[in-house]
PDB file of C-alpha atoms in Angstrom:
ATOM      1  CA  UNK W  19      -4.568   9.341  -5.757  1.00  0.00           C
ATOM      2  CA  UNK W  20      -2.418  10.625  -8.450  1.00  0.00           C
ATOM      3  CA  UNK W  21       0.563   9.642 -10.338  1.00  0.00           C
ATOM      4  CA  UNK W  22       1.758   6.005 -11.510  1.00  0.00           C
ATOM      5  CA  UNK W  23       1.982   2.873  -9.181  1.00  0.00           C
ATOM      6  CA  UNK W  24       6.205   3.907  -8.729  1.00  0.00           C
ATOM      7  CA  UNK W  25       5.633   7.371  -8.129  1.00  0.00           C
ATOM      8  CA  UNK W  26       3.386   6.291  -5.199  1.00  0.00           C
ATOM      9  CA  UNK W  27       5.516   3.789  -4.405  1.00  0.00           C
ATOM     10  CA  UNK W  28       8.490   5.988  -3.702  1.00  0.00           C
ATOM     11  CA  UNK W  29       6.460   8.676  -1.969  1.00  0.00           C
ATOM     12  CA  UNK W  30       5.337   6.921   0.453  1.00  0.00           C
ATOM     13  CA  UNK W  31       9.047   4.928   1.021  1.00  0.00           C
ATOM     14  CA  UNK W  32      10.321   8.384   1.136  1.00  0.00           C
ATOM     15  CA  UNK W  33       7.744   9.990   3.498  1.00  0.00           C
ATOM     16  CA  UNK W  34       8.526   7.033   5.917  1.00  0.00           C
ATOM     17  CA  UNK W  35      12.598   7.898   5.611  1.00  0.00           C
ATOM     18  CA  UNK W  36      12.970   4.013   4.582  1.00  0.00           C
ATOM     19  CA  UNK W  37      15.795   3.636   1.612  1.00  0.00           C
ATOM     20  CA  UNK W  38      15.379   0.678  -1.339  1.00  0.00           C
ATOM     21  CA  UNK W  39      17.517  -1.591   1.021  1.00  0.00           C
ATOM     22  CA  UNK W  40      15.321  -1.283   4.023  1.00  0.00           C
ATOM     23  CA  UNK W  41      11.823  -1.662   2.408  1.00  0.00           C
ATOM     24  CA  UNK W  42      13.374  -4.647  -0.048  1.00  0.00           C
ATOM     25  CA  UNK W  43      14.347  -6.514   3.821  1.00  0.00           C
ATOM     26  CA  UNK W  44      10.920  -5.879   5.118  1.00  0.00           C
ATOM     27  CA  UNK W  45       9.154  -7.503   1.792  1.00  0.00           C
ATOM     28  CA  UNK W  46      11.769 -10.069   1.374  1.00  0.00           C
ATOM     29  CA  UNK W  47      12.823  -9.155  -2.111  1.00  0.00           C
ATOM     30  CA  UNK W  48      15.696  -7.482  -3.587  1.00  0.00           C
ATOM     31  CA  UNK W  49      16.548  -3.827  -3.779  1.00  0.00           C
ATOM     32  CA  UNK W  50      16.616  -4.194  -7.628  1.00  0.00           C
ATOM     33  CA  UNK W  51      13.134  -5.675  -7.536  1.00  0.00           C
ATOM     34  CA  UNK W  52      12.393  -2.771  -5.567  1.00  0.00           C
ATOM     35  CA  UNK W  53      13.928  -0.087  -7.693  1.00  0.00           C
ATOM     36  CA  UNK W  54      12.275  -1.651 -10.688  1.00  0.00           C
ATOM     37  CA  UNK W  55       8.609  -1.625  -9.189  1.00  0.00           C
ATOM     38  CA  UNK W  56       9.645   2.304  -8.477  1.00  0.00           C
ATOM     39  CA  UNK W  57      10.850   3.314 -12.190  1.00  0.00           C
ATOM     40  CA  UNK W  58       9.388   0.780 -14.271  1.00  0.00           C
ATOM     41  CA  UNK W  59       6.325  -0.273 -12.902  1.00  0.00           C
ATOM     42  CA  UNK W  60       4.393  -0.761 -16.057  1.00  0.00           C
ATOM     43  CA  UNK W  61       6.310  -3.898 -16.431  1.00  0.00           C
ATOM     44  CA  UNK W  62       6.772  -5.147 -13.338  1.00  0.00           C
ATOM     45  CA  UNK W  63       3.529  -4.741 -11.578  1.00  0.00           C
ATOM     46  CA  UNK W  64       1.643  -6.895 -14.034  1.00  0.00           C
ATOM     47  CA  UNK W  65       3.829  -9.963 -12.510  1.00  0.00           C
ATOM     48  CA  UNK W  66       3.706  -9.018  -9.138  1.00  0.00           C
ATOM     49  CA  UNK W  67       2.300 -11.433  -6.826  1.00  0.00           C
ATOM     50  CA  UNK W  68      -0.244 -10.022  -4.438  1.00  0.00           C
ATOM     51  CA  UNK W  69       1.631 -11.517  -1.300  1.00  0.00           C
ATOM     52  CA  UNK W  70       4.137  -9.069  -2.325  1.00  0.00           C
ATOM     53  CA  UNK W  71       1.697  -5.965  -3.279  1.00  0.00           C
ATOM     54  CA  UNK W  72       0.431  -6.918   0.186  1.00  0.00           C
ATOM     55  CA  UNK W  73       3.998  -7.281   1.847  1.00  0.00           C
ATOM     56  CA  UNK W  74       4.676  -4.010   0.227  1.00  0.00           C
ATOM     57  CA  UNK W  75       1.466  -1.742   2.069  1.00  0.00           C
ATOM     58  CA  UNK W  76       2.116  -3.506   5.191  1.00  0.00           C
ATOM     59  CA  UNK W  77       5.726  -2.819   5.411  1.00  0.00           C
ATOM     60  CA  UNK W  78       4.647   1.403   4.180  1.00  0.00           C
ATOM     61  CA  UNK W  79       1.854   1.148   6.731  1.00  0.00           C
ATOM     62  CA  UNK W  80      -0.766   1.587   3.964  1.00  0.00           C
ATOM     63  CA  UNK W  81      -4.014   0.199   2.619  1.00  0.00           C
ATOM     64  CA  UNK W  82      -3.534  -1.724  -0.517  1.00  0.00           C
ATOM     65  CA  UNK W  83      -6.336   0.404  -2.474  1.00  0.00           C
ATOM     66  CA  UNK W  84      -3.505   3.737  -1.347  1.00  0.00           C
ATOM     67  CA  UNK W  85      -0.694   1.619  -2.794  1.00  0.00           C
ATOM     68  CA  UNK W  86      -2.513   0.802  -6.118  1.00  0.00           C
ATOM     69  CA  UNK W  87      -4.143   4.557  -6.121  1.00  0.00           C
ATOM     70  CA  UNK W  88      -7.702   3.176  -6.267  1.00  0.00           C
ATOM     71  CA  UNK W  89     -10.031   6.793  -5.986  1.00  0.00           C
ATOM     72  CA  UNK W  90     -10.825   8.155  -3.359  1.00  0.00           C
ATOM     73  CA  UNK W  91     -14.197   7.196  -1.095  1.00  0.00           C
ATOM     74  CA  UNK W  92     -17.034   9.128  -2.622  1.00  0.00           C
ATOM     75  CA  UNK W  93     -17.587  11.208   0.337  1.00  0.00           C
ATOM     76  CA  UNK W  94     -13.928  12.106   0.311  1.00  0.00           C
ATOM     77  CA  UNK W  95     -14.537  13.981  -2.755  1.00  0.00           C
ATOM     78  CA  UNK W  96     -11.848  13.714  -5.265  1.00  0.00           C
ATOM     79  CA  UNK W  97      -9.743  16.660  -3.693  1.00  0.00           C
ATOM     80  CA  UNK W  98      -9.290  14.761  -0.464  1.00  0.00           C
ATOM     81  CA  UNK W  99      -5.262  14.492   0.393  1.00  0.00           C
ATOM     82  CA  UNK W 100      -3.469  11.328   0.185  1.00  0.00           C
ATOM     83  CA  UNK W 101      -3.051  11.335   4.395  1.00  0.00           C
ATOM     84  CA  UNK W 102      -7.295  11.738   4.928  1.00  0.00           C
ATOM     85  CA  UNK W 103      -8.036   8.976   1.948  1.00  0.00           C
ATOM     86  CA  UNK W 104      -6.059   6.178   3.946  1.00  0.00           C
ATOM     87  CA  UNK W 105      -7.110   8.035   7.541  1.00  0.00           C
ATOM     88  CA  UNK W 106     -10.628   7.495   6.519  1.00  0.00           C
ATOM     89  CA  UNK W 107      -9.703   3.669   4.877  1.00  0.00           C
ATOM     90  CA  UNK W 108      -8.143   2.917   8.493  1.00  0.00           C
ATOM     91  CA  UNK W 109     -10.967   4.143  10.429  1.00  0.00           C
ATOM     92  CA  UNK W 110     -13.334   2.115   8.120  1.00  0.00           C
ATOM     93  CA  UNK W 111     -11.771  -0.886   8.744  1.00  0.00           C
ATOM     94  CA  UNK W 112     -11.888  -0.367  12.387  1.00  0.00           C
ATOM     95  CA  UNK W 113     -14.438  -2.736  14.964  1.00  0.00           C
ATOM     96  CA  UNK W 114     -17.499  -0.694  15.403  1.00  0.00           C
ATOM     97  CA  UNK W 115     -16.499  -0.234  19.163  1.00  0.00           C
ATOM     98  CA  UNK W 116     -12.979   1.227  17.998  1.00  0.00           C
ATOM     99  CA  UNK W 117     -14.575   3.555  15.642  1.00  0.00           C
ATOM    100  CA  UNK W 118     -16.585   4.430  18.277  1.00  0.00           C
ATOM    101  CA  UNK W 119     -13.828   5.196  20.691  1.00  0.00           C
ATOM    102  CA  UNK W 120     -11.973   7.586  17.730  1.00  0.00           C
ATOM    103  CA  UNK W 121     -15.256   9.302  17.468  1.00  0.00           C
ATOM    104  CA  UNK W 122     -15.504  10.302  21.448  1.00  0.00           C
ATOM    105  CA  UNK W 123     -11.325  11.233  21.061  1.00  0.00           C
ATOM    106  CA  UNK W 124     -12.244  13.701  18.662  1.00  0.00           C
ATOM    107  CA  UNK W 125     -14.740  14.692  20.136  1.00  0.00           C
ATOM    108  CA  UNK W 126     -12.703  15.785  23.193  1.00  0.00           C
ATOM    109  CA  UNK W 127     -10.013  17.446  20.838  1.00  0.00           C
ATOM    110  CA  UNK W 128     -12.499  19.374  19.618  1.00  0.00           C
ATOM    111  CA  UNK W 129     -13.430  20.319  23.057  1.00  0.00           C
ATOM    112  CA  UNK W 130     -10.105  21.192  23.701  1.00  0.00           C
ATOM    113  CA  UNK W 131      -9.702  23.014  20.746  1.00  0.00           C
ATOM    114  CA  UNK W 132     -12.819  25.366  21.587  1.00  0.00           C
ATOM    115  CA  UNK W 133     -11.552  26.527  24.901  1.00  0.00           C
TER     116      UNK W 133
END
């Protein structure tokens, strides 16, 4: 994924209409704290506990490695969009008999699709 830790940050704040207020509540720190992890992250990442980092994909409805903008799975390919990298991270981290189920819904939308 592209761009710095706050850029990603804010996107995906912004993409899920929460303001600094709202997602500082849901991690239990301050909107400051929040604002500064947004537009000077290479400070205040490096002494950022992991509960929060954690706190902080849970409350965006991420995965962690979307928050910190690890690459892409190989098989993704490094064009893959941000939405299909932590589709594919979700689905991976899924029982085998959910995954299963997602692969027999898809299945029928394709179905669907084809008529």
């Amino acid at each position: 994924m592209s761009g710095t830790f706050g850029h990603r940050l804010r996107r995906f704040r912004q993409e899920r209409k929460m303001t600094m207020e709202q997602l500082a509540e849901a991690v239990g720190v301050s909107k400051s704290y929040i604002w500064a992890l947004e537009n000077n992250p290479e400070q205040r990442v490096q002494r950022t506990s992991a509960t929060v980092m954690n706190s902080l994909a849970k409350a965006l409805g991420v995965n962690l490695l979307d928050l910190m903008g690890e690459a892409p799975p190989e098989a993704l390919g490094d064009d893959a969009n941000p939405e299909d990298i932590m589709f594919f991270r979700s689905y991976m981290d899924l029982a085998g008999e959910d995954k299963e189920t997602y692969r027999q819904m898809l299945e029928l939308f394709r179905k669907q699709k084809d008529k």
